[in-house]
Amino acid sequence: MRLAVGLLLVCSAASAAESPMVAKFVTQHCADCHVGATAEGGLDLAALDHDLTDVARFARWERVYDRVRTGEMPPPDAPQPTAADRSALLAELGARLTAAHAAQKGTVLRRLNRREYENTLNDLFGTNLRLADRLPPDGRSHEFDNVGEALGISLVQMQRYLQGIEAVLDEATQKTLGPPEVKTVTASYAKTQGAEQWLGKIWLLRDDGAVVFFRATGYPSGMLREANVQRDGWYKIRVTGYAFQSEKPVTFSLGAQTFARGVEQPTFGYYSFPPGEPTTIEIKAWVPARYMIDVTPQGLFDRENVIQKKGAAGYMGPGLAVQSIEVEGPLVEQFPSRGHQLVFAGLERSEIPPRNPADRQRSYYQPKFEIKSSDPAADARQALLRVASRAFRRPATDEQIAPYLALFESERTAGATFEEALRTAVAAIFCAPDFLYLRELPRTAASKAAAAESFWLDDYSLATRLAYFLSRSAPDDELLAAAAGGKLSSDRAELLRQTERLLADPRSARFVTDFTDAWLNLREIEFTNPDGVLYPEFDRYLQFSLLDETRLYFRKLIDDNLGISHLVKSDFAILNERLAEHYGIAGVAGPHMRVVPLAGESVRGGLLAQGSVLKVSANGTNTSPVVRGVWVMDRLLAQPPQPPPPGIPGVEPDIRGASTLRELLDKHRNLDTCKGCHQKIDPPGFALESFDPIGGWRERFRSLGEGQKVDFDARGNRVRYKFGPPVDASGELAGKKFAGFVEFRELLAQDEAALARALAIKLLTFGTGRELGFSDRPEIERIVAESAKTKHGVGDLLKLVVTSEIFRRK
């Protein structure tokens, strides 16, 4: 029987890899387990053929290669190949996989995703519209939503693109004779509508005019109706107040609220007032029209309901005293706007005089404008060349704008005014493939001998790729000037200089947000709300702080060029008072984020101990070692596991506390189809069981059923959960056992090359807009080797990514 199977596999493997050597290897070392309908793991090598252009077949042969390379296959209890045979197989199969992938790879012509579209239009026109919300969700390739293969386009999207640019043009085009008047509104809770029914009961009115809040309540809220805005815009907001009956500062959230349902209620940030003399907090924020400023105290609790029993005057607990709120604006950066100048620069656009000049003095008067042109075709040509050059991210030619100039003329013939026709042509430019898609062109080759050069991006394409990587928007003037000079693609020093400049630009915050949202899955932070019974201490202030912690932490790794091991282990954390309280770290006061040194025995430090990561890898009620294990393998090690075989049920946690998920998984792993993957997935997940779904440290699970009663309050909330079974966070990783999270973290931090390799892969995928593959491996290994020379500094690694062949080639 073994001989028959071997002959069958020889024929199949020879066909599959077109190599007798490969056929001999798989016959000698793989046939017993991986042939026929009962092949382990569903990997039937006898069913594979040589067509490596097929994605599924390629993936299976790549899986064979990786398992042999890592020594996972043949399994330890089977006869092992000699080192020479193993090396020969890897060389032969690797060469064929490399050739097959290299022939197919390349960044698919990809369109701007929703965030890039919004950023680009707002940056070009000086607007601040929520355009992303108007577009359908983008497809994802693994975790990234900017990979070309996953970004299709539909008729609905084209309609939304047209609506989007029309909204931008409406917002950017001058509608008044001068900039809007900047007004300052001063309001007080003491004089707000309905204040009389709360003063003395829930609110306390002091002699200095301040109103004191002793707790955050759903109603009455901290929304101050008189501190409202009538039009969208940037405003300066000043809040004056102090901490009342408190020896330490009192924290509050500052945001905007509206009575409209189903719309965003933004929080601008968290601030605090110290005790003593009144203090003024000033911020600059974008406030939508008809929104009111909202101030809500944080961390104040009336546990004994004293206020209801005795009134506000009889309550001796701490409070937040607010004297006044000022709103100044709208603040205008320039008038007319950047977008108005982009479209109408050089054109005489003047007011059409009203029939009655006195109408200008009326409050409802809206001026109308017209463009006067002695040569409409020439003026339109100049305007369209200017607009198209910015939209297409490279100098536009007469040939490129010819269709849009023809559209302009067609609209004019149909009776449109000059401005109406020009707006139609401009809108068409921003619905064109040259804008919606990142057309990455190769450097021109001077001769056939230089044909290989055609695989390298030209300067404008490289400028665009770099800009959308680090600014998440179109190239700015300086980057376009560098591209025009022709040095960006040929001068590594210039490319690095532009990289450093973009990282120092405030817009690089978009890169940190978008990359961590995708890489770490922070975009799902609000996908679930923690169960209010199991986790009554969770609040919006904590969630806001969790996101800040991770994004600021990753930013510090880049800016300070800290070693890659800091991804999982660090002697510091970035915290505020809310996070420190949640993590059980003393000595941190105030809502501002700052670097906090950690004691040697601390379990915090690194991404794995951050609440944002722990929340997005849980479901709000319980944790799953499988989910968290997959998260670690995929996000931090770039080793996504194979999907589970069809028909294999998942393992659901028991929230009654009767049994732990470890016990259920022990039974699950007995299945042959599950054992291989779970041996890799489960250990990281078990290590993270020491953290609950909101990132708190735990020795025992919380339960809604069986368990020990809890007799303390969590941040003023009555506790109704119980303590269930103890946590067992032990496991074994790569043959090394660990007793808990700290030992697991040490093992993970030691493999710096694996962490650097994974982060490089994630950065390159995000930066190029394509999934990396087998033929990219040598360049990735080169990046890792170069990174090791500077101890894998995260900032250096990012620069190595930008200057790599993968980033600079099509």
Short mmCIF file of C-alpha atoms in Angstrom, two decimals, residues 372-803:
data_model
loop_
_atom_site.label_atom_id
_atom_site.label_comp_id
_atom_site.label_asym_id
_atom_site.label_seq_id
_atom_site.Cartn_x
_atom_site.Cartn_y
_atom_site.Cartn_z
CA LYS A 372 -16.60 88.13 -16.59
CA SER A 373 -14.28 86.70 -19.22
CA SER A 374 -13.19 88.12 -22.54
CA ASP A 375 -11.86 84.70 -23.59
CA PRO A 376 -13.91 81.98 -21.85
CA ALA A 377 -12.14 79.06 -23.56
CA ALA A 378 -8.66 80.29 -22.60
CA ASP A 379 -9.71 81.13 -19.04
CA ALA A 380 -11.40 77.77 -18.60
CA ARG A 381 -8.31 76.01 -19.97
CA GLN A 382 -6.05 77.69 -17.39
CA ALA A 383 -8.45 76.90 -14.58
CA LEU A 384 -8.83 73.25 -15.60
CA LEU A 385 -5.07 72.78 -16.03
CA ARG A 386 -4.52 74.14 -12.53
CA VAL A 387 -7.26 72.02 -10.97
CA ALA A 388 -6.34 68.85 -12.85
CA SER A 389 -2.66 69.18 -11.88
CA ARG A 390 -3.60 69.12 -8.20
CA ALA A 391 -6.28 66.48 -8.63
CA PHE A 392 -4.09 64.15 -10.71
CA ARG A 393 -1.04 64.75 -8.48
CA ARG A 394 1.25 65.60 -11.40
CA PRO A 395 1.35 68.36 -14.06
CA ALA A 396 -1.68 67.96 -16.32
CA THR A 397 -1.42 68.27 -20.08
CA ASP A 398 -3.73 69.82 -22.65
CA GLU A 399 -4.46 66.32 -23.90
CA GLN A 400 -5.59 65.23 -20.44
CA ILE A 401 -7.93 68.15 -19.90
CA ALA A 402 -9.37 68.12 -23.43
CA PRO A 403 -12.46 66.06 -22.42
CA TYR A 404 -13.18 68.44 -19.53
CA LEU A 405 -12.75 71.51 -21.70
CA ALA A 406 -15.16 69.92 -24.19
CA LEU A 407 -17.61 69.37 -21.32
CA PHE A 408 -17.25 73.03 -20.36
CA GLU A 409 -18.04 74.12 -23.91
CA SER A 410 -20.98 71.72 -24.10
CA GLU A 411 -22.46 73.15 -20.92
CA ARG A 412 -22.00 76.68 -22.21
CA THR A 413 -23.76 75.79 -25.46
CA ALA A 414 -26.63 74.37 -23.40
CA GLY A 415 -27.11 77.74 -21.70
CA ALA A 416 -25.01 77.45 -18.54
CA THR A 417 -23.13 80.45 -17.22
CA PHE A 418 -19.33 80.45 -17.24
CA GLU A 419 -19.22 79.54 -13.54
CA GLU A 420 -21.83 76.79 -13.84
CA ALA A 421 -20.03 75.25 -16.80
CA LEU A 422 -16.65 75.48 -15.06
CA ARG A 423 -18.02 73.85 -11.90
CA THR A 424 -19.42 70.99 -13.96
CA ALA A 425 -16.03 70.40 -15.59
CA VAL A 426 -14.23 70.61 -12.24
CA ALA A 427 -16.66 68.12 -10.72
CA ALA A 428 -15.96 65.75 -13.61
CA ILE A 429 -12.22 65.97 -12.89
CA PHE A 430 -12.81 64.83 -9.33
CA CYS A 431 -14.88 61.88 -10.55
CA ALA A 432 -12.21 60.86 -13.08
CA PRO A 433 -10.03 57.73 -12.79
CA ASP A 434 -6.90 59.91 -12.66
CA PHE A 435 -8.17 61.35 -9.37
CA LEU A 436 -10.03 58.41 -7.85
CA TYR A 437 -7.27 55.94 -8.66
CA LEU A 438 -3.58 56.13 -7.78
CA ARG A 439 -2.09 55.73 -11.23
CA GLU A 440 1.44 54.65 -10.43
CA LEU A 441 3.61 55.12 -13.51
CA PRO A 442 7.08 53.65 -14.08
CA ARG A 443 10.23 55.64 -14.63
CA THR A 444 10.86 56.01 -18.36
CA ALA A 445 13.63 53.85 -19.77
CA ALA A 446 16.17 55.52 -22.07
CA SER A 447 16.77 52.32 -23.97
CA LYS A 448 15.84 48.67 -24.14
CA ALA A 449 18.91 47.91 -22.05
CA ALA A 450 17.36 49.99 -19.29
CA ALA A 451 14.00 48.25 -19.52
CA ALA A 452 14.36 46.99 -15.96
CA GLU A 453 14.08 50.59 -14.84
CA SER A 454 10.45 50.56 -15.92
CA PHE A 455 9.59 48.65 -12.75
CA TRP A 456 10.63 51.58 -10.58
CA LEU A 457 8.07 54.27 -9.78
CA ASP A 458 8.58 57.67 -11.33
CA ASP A 459 9.01 60.70 -9.06
CA TYR A 460 5.38 61.81 -9.04
CA SER A 461 4.15 58.28 -8.34
CA LEU A 462 6.64 57.90 -5.51
CA ALA A 463 5.63 61.30 -4.11
CA THR A 464 2.00 60.22 -4.19
CA ARG A 465 2.71 56.88 -2.52
CA LEU A 466 4.75 58.56 0.21
CA ALA A 467 2.12 61.25 0.81
CA TYR A 468 -0.79 58.82 1.11
CA PHE A 469 1.35 56.63 3.38
CA LEU A 470 2.41 59.28 5.92
CA SER A 471 -0.13 62.11 5.40
CA ARG A 472 -3.08 60.08 4.11
CA SER A 473 -3.64 62.75 1.47
CA ALA A 474 -2.29 64.14 -1.80
CA PRO A 475 1.30 65.41 -2.00
CA ASP A 476 1.78 68.97 -0.75
CA ASP A 477 3.63 71.70 -2.64
CA GLU A 478 7.07 70.80 -1.31
CA LEU A 479 6.71 67.14 -2.14
CA LEU A 480 5.48 67.94 -5.64
CA ALA A 481 8.43 70.29 -6.08
CA ALA A 482 10.80 67.48 -5.07
CA ALA A 483 9.14 65.22 -7.62
CA ALA A 484 9.46 67.90 -10.29
CA GLY A 485 13.18 68.13 -9.52
CA GLY A 486 13.59 64.44 -10.38
CA LYS A 487 15.54 63.53 -7.24
CA LEU A 488 12.91 61.75 -5.20
CA SER A 489 13.27 58.42 -6.98
CA SER A 490 17.04 58.54 -7.42
CA ASP A 491 18.34 60.30 -4.30
CA ARG A 492 17.88 58.27 -1.12
CA ALA A 493 18.84 61.26 1.05
CA GLU A 494 16.07 63.36 -0.49
CA LEU A 495 13.53 60.59 0.00
CA LEU A 496 14.54 60.32 3.65
CA ARG A 497 14.40 64.09 4.09
CA GLN A 498 10.85 64.17 2.76
CA THR A 499 9.93 61.21 4.97
CA GLU A 500 11.19 62.98 8.08
CA ARG A 501 9.42 66.18 7.08
CA LEU A 502 6.10 64.41 6.61
CA LEU A 503 6.46 62.59 9.91
CA ALA A 504 7.01 65.94 11.62
CA ASP A 505 3.92 67.44 9.96
CA PRO A 506 0.73 67.48 12.10
CA ARG A 507 -1.06 65.57 9.34
CA SER A 508 1.05 62.51 10.19
CA ALA A 509 -1.39 61.98 13.07
CA ARG A 510 -3.69 60.59 10.36
CA PHE A 511 -1.07 57.95 9.55
CA VAL A 512 -0.84 56.90 13.20
CA THR A 513 -4.63 56.75 13.50
CA ASP A 514 -5.35 54.97 10.22
CA PHE A 515 -2.47 52.52 10.53
CA THR A 516 -3.21 51.54 14.13
CA ASP A 517 -6.93 51.36 13.33
CA ALA A 518 -6.17 48.73 10.70
CA TRP A 519 -3.06 46.99 12.06
CA LEU A 520 -4.26 46.68 15.66
CA ASN A 521 -7.98 46.70 14.76
CA LEU A 522 -8.64 49.80 16.86
CA ARG A 523 -11.38 50.73 14.40
CA GLU A 524 -13.52 48.13 16.23
CA ILE A 525 -13.19 49.83 19.63
CA GLU A 526 -16.89 50.72 19.59
CA PHE A 527 -18.08 47.53 17.92
CA THR A 528 -19.16 46.15 21.28
CA ASN A 529 -20.11 47.79 24.56
CA PRO A 530 -18.92 45.98 27.69
CA ASP A 531 -21.67 44.31 29.67
CA GLY A 532 -22.80 46.83 32.29
CA VAL A 533 -23.33 44.14 34.91
CA LEU A 534 -19.99 42.41 34.46
CA TYR A 535 -17.97 45.61 33.93
CA PRO A 536 -19.77 48.52 35.63
CA GLU A 537 -16.51 50.51 35.89
CA PHE A 538 -16.30 51.03 32.12
CA ASP A 539 -17.15 54.53 30.83
CA ARG A 540 -16.60 56.77 27.80
CA TYR A 541 -13.72 58.56 29.50
CA LEU A 542 -11.87 55.26 29.81
CA GLN A 543 -12.47 54.34 26.17
CA PHE A 544 -11.32 57.77 24.98
CA SER A 545 -8.15 57.35 27.05
CA LEU A 546 -7.54 53.81 25.79
CA LEU A 547 -7.33 54.99 22.19
CA ASP A 548 -5.05 57.89 23.12
CA GLU A 549 -2.75 55.54 25.00
CA THR A 550 -2.11 53.23 22.06
CA ARG A 551 -1.77 55.90 19.41
CA LEU A 552 0.56 58.06 21.50
CA TYR A 553 2.57 54.99 22.42
CA PHE A 554 3.11 53.96 18.80
CA ARG A 555 3.98 57.55 17.96
CA LYS A 556 6.62 57.59 20.68
CA LEU A 557 8.16 54.37 19.35
CA ILE A 558 8.63 56.12 16.00
CA ASP A 559 9.73 59.53 17.26
CA ASP A 560 12.20 58.18 19.84
CA ASN A 561 13.31 55.28 17.60
CA LEU A 562 12.73 52.79 20.40
CA GLY A 563 13.56 49.14 19.90
CA ILE A 564 11.04 46.76 18.40
CA SER A 565 10.75 44.77 21.65
CA HIS A 566 8.80 47.75 23.01
CA LEU A 567 5.85 46.47 21.00
CA VAL A 568 5.38 43.85 23.70
CA LYS A 569 7.53 44.95 26.63
CA SER A 570 8.36 48.38 28.00
CA ASP A 571 9.47 50.04 31.22
CA PHE A 572 7.05 52.90 30.69
CA ALA A 573 3.45 53.52 29.77
CA ILE A 574 1.59 56.59 28.51
CA LEU A 575 -1.23 57.24 30.97
CA ASN A 576 -3.60 59.73 32.49
CA GLU A 577 -5.44 59.51 35.79
CA ARG A 578 -8.29 57.42 34.35
CA LEU A 579 -5.97 54.82 32.84
CA ALA A 580 -3.75 54.74 35.92
CA GLU A 581 -6.79 54.10 38.09
CA HIS A 582 -7.95 51.35 35.74
CA TYR A 583 -4.51 49.74 35.69
CA GLY A 584 -3.91 50.11 39.43
CA ILE A 585 -0.96 52.50 39.08
CA ALA A 586 -0.62 55.17 41.76
CA GLY A 587 0.69 58.71 41.53
CA VAL A 588 -0.93 59.89 38.27
CA ALA A 589 -3.24 62.90 38.48
CA GLY A 590 -5.04 64.83 35.77
CA PRO A 591 -6.55 63.95 32.39
CA HIS A 592 -3.49 64.79 30.26
CA MET A 593 -1.49 61.89 28.84
CA ARG A 594 2.10 61.60 29.94
CA VAL A 595 4.98 59.08 30.09
CA VAL A 596 4.86 57.14 33.37
CA PRO A 597 7.79 54.92 34.45
CA LEU A 598 6.72 51.44 35.47
CA ALA A 599 7.94 49.36 38.37
CA GLY A 600 9.95 46.29 37.46
CA GLU A 601 7.16 43.92 38.44
CA SER A 602 4.45 45.79 36.48
CA VAL A 603 2.39 43.81 34.00
CA ARG A 604 1.84 46.97 31.95
CA GLY A 605 4.06 48.30 29.18
CA GLY A 606 3.75 47.26 25.54
CA LEU A 607 0.75 46.83 23.29
CA LEU A 608 -0.46 43.52 24.72
CA ALA A 609 -1.23 45.10 28.11
CA GLN A 610 -3.09 48.09 26.67
CA GLY A 611 -6.83 48.20 27.19
CA SER A 612 -7.64 49.18 23.61
CA VAL A 613 -6.00 46.03 22.24
CA LEU A 614 -7.58 43.87 24.92
CA LYS A 615 -11.01 45.38 24.27
CA VAL A 616 -11.00 44.89 20.49
CA SER A 617 -9.88 41.28 20.96
CA ALA A 618 -12.86 40.54 23.24
CA ASN A 619 -16.60 40.75 22.77
CA GLY A 620 -17.59 42.94 25.72
CA THR A 621 -18.81 40.08 27.85
CA ASN A 622 -15.98 37.58 27.89
CA THR A 623 -12.61 36.77 26.38
CA SER A 624 -11.58 34.01 24.01
CA PRO A 625 -8.03 32.61 23.96
CA VAL A 626 -8.66 31.68 20.33
CA VAL A 627 -9.58 35.23 19.27
CA ARG A 628 -6.74 36.79 21.20
CA GLY A 629 -4.30 34.12 20.07
CA VAL A 630 -5.19 34.77 16.43
CA TRP A 631 -4.78 38.50 17.07
CA VAL A 632 -1.23 38.03 18.40
CA MET A 633 -0.19 35.64 15.63
CA ASP A 634 -1.61 37.84 12.87
CA ARG A 635 -1.05 41.41 14.08
CA LEU A 636 2.27 41.11 15.91
CA LEU A 637 3.90 38.15 14.15
CA ALA A 638 2.29 38.37 10.69
CA GLN A 639 1.45 34.67 10.84
CA PRO A 640 -2.30 34.47 10.26
CA PRO A 641 -3.58 30.96 10.92
CA GLN A 642 -5.46 28.93 8.39
CA PRO A 643 -9.26 29.30 8.55
CA PRO A 644 -11.01 26.48 10.43
CA PRO A 645 -12.15 23.51 8.35
CA PRO A 646 -15.78 23.59 7.18
CA GLY A 647 -18.29 22.17 9.61
CA ILE A 648 -16.10 22.53 12.70
CA PRO A 649 -18.08 24.41 15.38
CA GLY A 650 -16.54 27.24 17.35
CA VAL A 651 -16.02 27.15 21.09
CA GLU A 652 -18.35 29.41 23.06
CA PRO A 653 -17.40 30.67 26.53
CA ASP A 654 -19.56 29.80 29.53
CA ILE A 655 -20.49 33.12 31.17
CA ARG A 656 -22.18 31.26 34.03
CA GLY A 657 -18.72 30.48 35.37
CA ALA A 658 -19.28 26.73 35.44
CA SER A 659 -16.25 25.95 33.28
CA THR A 660 -13.36 27.85 31.77
CA LEU A 661 -12.70 28.18 28.09
CA ARG A 662 -9.39 26.36 28.62
CA GLU A 663 -11.33 23.28 29.67
CA LEU A 664 -13.56 23.50 26.61
CA LEU A 665 -10.58 24.03 24.31
CA ASP A 666 -8.80 20.97 25.71
CA LYS A 667 -11.64 18.88 24.27
CA HIS A 668 -11.65 20.88 21.04
CA ARG A 669 -7.94 20.25 20.46
CA ASN A 670 -8.44 16.50 20.55
CA LEU A 671 -9.86 16.81 17.02
CA ASP A 672 -7.13 16.04 14.46
CA THR A 673 -8.41 18.81 12.19
CA CYS A 674 -7.99 21.38 14.98
CA LYS A 675 -4.84 20.32 16.79
CA GLY A 676 -2.22 21.82 14.45
CA CYS A 677 -3.51 25.37 14.41
CA HIS A 678 -4.58 25.49 18.05
CA GLN A 679 -1.10 24.50 19.21
CA LYS A 680 0.03 27.88 17.82
CA ILE A 681 -3.06 29.96 18.50
CA ASP A 682 -4.00 28.98 22.03
CA PRO A 683 -0.77 29.72 24.00
CA PRO A 684 -0.75 33.50 23.29
CA GLY A 685 -4.48 33.57 23.99
CA PHE A 686 -4.07 31.77 27.31
CA ALA A 687 -1.33 34.23 28.33
CA LEU A 688 -3.75 37.13 27.78
CA GLU A 689 -6.47 35.52 29.91
CA SER A 690 -5.02 37.51 32.81
CA PHE A 691 -6.73 40.56 31.27
CA ASP A 692 -10.50 41.03 31.15
CA PRO A 693 -12.43 42.43 28.13
CA ILE A 694 -11.73 46.05 29.12
CA GLY A 695 -8.04 45.53 29.90
CA GLY A 696 -8.25 45.16 33.66
CA TRP A 697 -5.96 42.66 35.40
CA ARG A 698 -7.77 39.70 36.92
CA GLU A 699 -6.94 36.70 39.07
CA ARG A 700 -10.41 35.20 38.64
CA PHE A 701 -13.05 35.38 35.94
CA ARG A 702 -16.24 37.34 36.52
CA SER A 703 -19.48 35.40 36.40
CA LEU A 704 -23.20 36.04 36.10
CA GLY A 705 -24.04 32.70 37.68
CA GLU A 706 -21.95 30.60 39.98
CA GLY A 707 -19.18 32.09 42.07
CA GLN A 708 -18.22 34.18 45.07
CA LYS A 709 -20.23 37.32 45.80
CA VAL A 710 -18.49 40.68 45.54
CA ASP A 711 -19.21 43.28 48.22
CA PHE A 712 -17.62 46.45 46.91
CA ASP A 713 -18.56 49.23 44.51
CA ALA A 714 -16.82 49.96 41.21
CA ARG A 715 -16.77 53.74 40.57
CA GLY A 716 -20.08 54.29 42.30
CA ASN A 717 -21.94 51.39 40.67
CA ARG A 718 -23.51 48.52 42.55
CA VAL A 719 -21.70 45.26 41.75
CA ARG A 720 -23.89 42.37 40.69
CA TYR A 721 -21.34 40.01 39.22
CA LYS A 722 -19.52 37.22 41.08
CA PHE A 723 -16.01 35.88 41.07
CA GLY A 724 -15.81 32.65 39.09
CA PRO A 725 -12.96 30.19 38.51
CA PRO A 726 -9.30 31.30 38.81
CA VAL A 727 -7.39 32.35 35.71
CA ASP A 728 -4.79 29.95 34.35
CA ALA A 729 -2.51 31.92 32.00
CA SER A 730 0.16 29.25 31.58
CA GLY A 731 1.13 27.65 28.31
CA GLU A 732 3.93 26.67 25.99
CA LEU A 733 5.36 28.74 23.13
CA ALA A 734 7.77 27.21 20.61
CA GLY A 735 8.69 24.47 23.06
CA LYS A 736 9.22 26.89 25.96
CA LYS A 737 6.79 26.86 28.86
CA PHE A 738 5.53 30.00 30.57
CA ALA A 739 3.69 30.32 33.88
CA GLY A 740 1.76 33.46 32.98
CA PHE A 741 1.61 36.67 31.00
CA VAL A 742 4.92 38.15 32.20
CA GLU A 743 6.92 35.09 31.18
CA PHE A 744 5.07 34.90 27.86
CA ARG A 745 5.87 38.57 27.22
CA GLU A 746 9.56 37.88 27.85
CA LEU A 747 9.58 35.04 25.33
CA LEU A 748 7.87 37.17 22.70
CA ALA A 749 10.17 40.17 23.28
CA GLN A 750 13.26 38.03 22.78
CA ASP A 751 12.40 37.32 19.14
CA GLU A 752 13.10 40.83 17.87
CA ALA A 753 13.61 39.67 14.29
CA ALA A 754 10.09 38.19 14.16
CA LEU A 755 8.56 41.38 15.56
CA ALA A 756 10.53 43.57 13.13
CA ARG A 757 9.64 41.35 10.19
CA ALA A 758 5.95 41.50 11.04
CA LEU A 759 5.88 45.27 11.48
CA ALA A 760 7.77 45.76 8.21
CA ILE A 761 5.21 43.60 6.41
CA LYS A 762 2.31 45.55 7.91
CA LEU A 763 3.88 48.93 7.08
CA LEU A 764 4.65 47.87 3.52
CA THR A 765 1.17 46.51 2.96
CA PHE A 766 -0.34 49.75 4.22
CA GLY A 767 2.17 51.91 2.35
CA THR A 768 2.01 50.18 -1.05
CA GLY A 769 -1.65 49.17 -1.09
CA ARG A 770 -0.95 45.54 -1.92
CA GLU A 771 -0.56 42.30 -0.02
CA LEU A 772 3.02 41.09 0.07
CA GLY A 773 3.89 37.66 -1.21
CA PHE A 774 6.55 35.01 -1.60
CA SER A 775 8.87 36.93 -3.94
CA ASP A 776 8.96 39.85 -1.48
CA ARG A 777 10.57 37.72 1.21
CA PRO A 778 14.23 38.40 0.31
CA GLU A 779 13.72 42.15 0.46
CA ILE A 780 11.85 41.85 3.75
CA GLU A 781 14.71 39.81 5.18
CA ARG A 782 17.15 42.47 3.97
CA ILE A 783 15.12 45.13 5.78
CA VAL A 784 15.17 43.04 8.97
CA ALA A 785 18.93 42.50 8.71
CA GLU A 786 19.56 46.21 8.17
CA SER A 787 17.21 47.02 11.04
CA ALA A 788 19.20 44.76 13.36
CA LYS A 789 22.26 46.99 12.89
CA THR A 790 20.44 49.77 14.77
CA LYS A 791 18.81 47.39 17.28
CA HIS A 792 15.54 47.36 15.36
CA GLY A 793 14.57 50.96 16.16
CA VAL A 794 10.97 51.48 15.05
CA GLY A 795 11.76 54.87 13.46
CA ASP A 796 14.68 53.39 11.54
CA LEU A 797 12.54 50.46 10.47
CA LEU A 798 9.93 52.80 9.02
CA LYS A 799 12.64 54.61 7.02
CA LEU A 800 14.00 51.30 5.76
CA VAL A 801 10.49 50.50 4.58
CA VAL A 802 10.23 53.77 2.65
CA THR A 803 13.62 53.32 0.96
#
